[in-house]
Amino acid sequence: MIIPADYFMDKRDERYPAELTEKIHDNIAELLGRVNLLMAWAYRDGVRPALDAKTGTYVASGWRPKAINEATSNAAASSKHLTGEAIDLRDNGTRDLVRWALKNIEALEEIGLWMEDPQWTPSWLH
């Protein structure tokens, strides 16, 4: 289960409070509810994200204030991470989570999630 503290990585909520609007908080609550439901379905099939070496959680990238997003290589200027509507889950070297998600696209759609093409996300699921 991913909790808000995991998503805020390094206490970004405390370090960048001026950028963390009520709307972003609402988006994060909605996103984490959907992601945790999807993960429960994946767990049922024996699939789990990997732990990220830097964060120690499943989250490879969570909420990004503007300065963090600008310093993130290949991040889009209008990334959904800025608005609390995107998350990158660390995947293991055999891409178990990505393979599961590709086999269960209907589950993602049912929950209201989508993922980037995995060829562009070599070690995480976005």
Coordinates of C-alpha atoms in Angstrom, one line a residue:
M1 CA 0.0 0.0 0.0
I2 CA 1.2 3.4 -0.9
I3 CA 0.6 6.2 1.6
P4 CA 0.9 9.9 1.1
A5 CA 4.3 10.1 2.8
D6 CA 5.6 7.7 0.2
Y7 CA 4.2 9.8 -2.6
F8 CA 5.6 13.1 -1.1
M9 CA 9.1 11.6 -1.2
D10 CA 11.6 13.4 1.1
K11 CA 8.8 15.4 2.7
R12 CA 8.1 17.5 -0.4
D13 CA 4.8 18.5 1.1
E14 CA 6.7 20.2 3.9
R15 CA 9.4 21.6 1.8
Y16 CA 7.2 23.1 -0.9
P17 CA 3.9 23.9 0.9
A18 CA 3.1 27.0 -1.2
E19 CA 2.8 24.8 -4.3
L20 CA 0.7 22.1 -2.7
T21 CA -2.8 23.3 -3.3
E22 CA -6.1 21.7 -2.1
K23 CA -6.8 20.6 -5.6
I24 CA -3.4 18.7 -5.7
H25 CA -4.2 17.1 -2.3
D26 CA -7.5 15.9 -3.7
N27 CA -5.8 14.6 -6.9
I28 CA -3.3 12.7 -4.8
A29 CA -6.0 11.1 -2.6
E30 CA -7.9 10.0 -5.8
L31 CA -4.7 8.7 -7.4
L32 CA -3.5 6.7 -4.4
G33 CA -6.9 5.1 -4.0
R34 CA -6.8 4.0 -7.6
V35 CA -3.2 2.8 -7.5
N36 CA -3.7 0.9 -4.3
L37 CA -6.7 -0.9 -5.7
L38 CA -4.7 -1.8 -8.8
M39 CA -1.9 -3.0 -6.7
A40 CA -4.3 -5.2 -4.7
W41 CA -5.4 -6.8 -7.9
A42 CA -1.8 -7.4 -9.0
Y43 CA -0.9 -8.8 -5.5
R44 CA -3.7 -11.3 -5.9
D45 CA -1.9 -12.5 -9.0
G46 CA 1.5 -12.6 -7.1
V47 CA 2.8 -9.5 -8.7
R48 CA 4.3 -6.6 -6.7
P49 CA 6.3 -3.5 -7.5
A50 CA 10.0 -3.5 -6.5
L51 CA 11.3 -1.3 -3.8
D52 CA 13.1 1.8 -5.1
A53 CA 16.7 1.9 -3.8
K54 CA 16.5 5.7 -3.1
T55 CA 13.1 6.0 -1.5
G56 CA 12.8 2.6 0.1
T57 CA 9.2 2.4 -1.1
Y58 CA 7.4 1.3 -4.3
V59 CA 7.4 5.0 -5.5
A60 CA 10.1 5.9 -7.9
S61 CA 8.6 9.3 -8.5
G62 CA 5.6 11.0 -6.9
W63 CA 4.6 14.6 -6.5
R64 CA 7.0 17.0 -8.1
P65 CA 7.0 20.7 -7.3
K66 CA 8.1 22.8 -10.2
A67 CA 11.8 23.0 -9.2
I68 CA 11.9 19.2 -8.8
N69 CA 10.2 18.6 -12.1
E70 CA 12.6 21.0 -13.9
A71 CA 15.6 19.1 -12.4
T72 CA 14.2 15.7 -13.4
S73 CA 15.7 14.5 -16.7
N74 CA 13.2 13.9 -19.5
A75 CA 10.3 15.3 -17.4
A76 CA 7.6 17.0 -19.4
A77 CA 7.1 20.7 -18.5
S78 CA 3.4 19.9 -18.0
S79 CA 3.9 16.5 -16.2
K80 CA 0.9 15.1 -14.4
H81 CA 3.4 14.7 -11.4
L82 CA 3.1 18.4 -10.9
T83 CA -0.7 18.1 -10.3
G84 CA -0.6 14.9 -8.2
E85 CA -2.1 12.9 -11.1
A86 CA 0.9 10.6 -11.9
I87 CA 3.1 8.1 -10.1
D88 CA 6.0 6.0 -11.2
L89 CA 6.1 2.6 -9.5
R90 CA 9.5 0.9 -9.4
D91 CA 9.5 -2.4 -11.4
N92 CA 12.0 -5.2 -11.1
G93 CA 14.5 -6.3 -13.7
T94 CA 12.1 -8.8 -15.3
R95 CA 9.3 -6.2 -15.7
D96 CA 6.8 -8.3 -13.8
L97 CA 4.6 -5.3 -13.0
V98 CA 4.6 -3.9 -16.6
R99 CA 3.8 -7.4 -18.0
W100 CA 1.0 -7.8 -15.6
A101 CA -0.4 -4.3 -16.4
L102 CA -0.2 -5.0 -20.2
K103 CA -2.2 -8.2 -19.7
N104 CA -4.7 -6.3 -17.5
I105 CA -5.3 -3.1 -19.5
E106 CA -9.0 -3.5 -18.8
A107 CA -8.3 -3.4 -15.1
L108 CA -6.5 -0.1 -15.5
E109 CA -9.3 1.3 -17.6
E110 CA -11.9 0.1 -15.1
I111 CA -10.1 1.9 -12.3
G112 CA -9.4 5.0 -14.3
L113 CA -5.7 4.6 -14.8
W114 CA -3.5 4.6 -17.8
M115 CA 0.2 3.9 -18.3
E116 CA 2.9 5.3 -20.6
D117 CA 4.3 3.0 -23.3
P118 CA 6.8 0.8 -21.3
Q119 CA 9.5 1.1 -23.9
W120 CA 10.0 4.7 -22.6
T121 CA 10.0 3.7 -18.9
P122 CA 12.6 1.0 -18.6
S123 CA 12.6 0.4 -14.9
W124 CA 9.2 1.8 -13.7
L125 CA 5.6 1.8 -14.5
H126 CA 4.1 5.3 -15.1

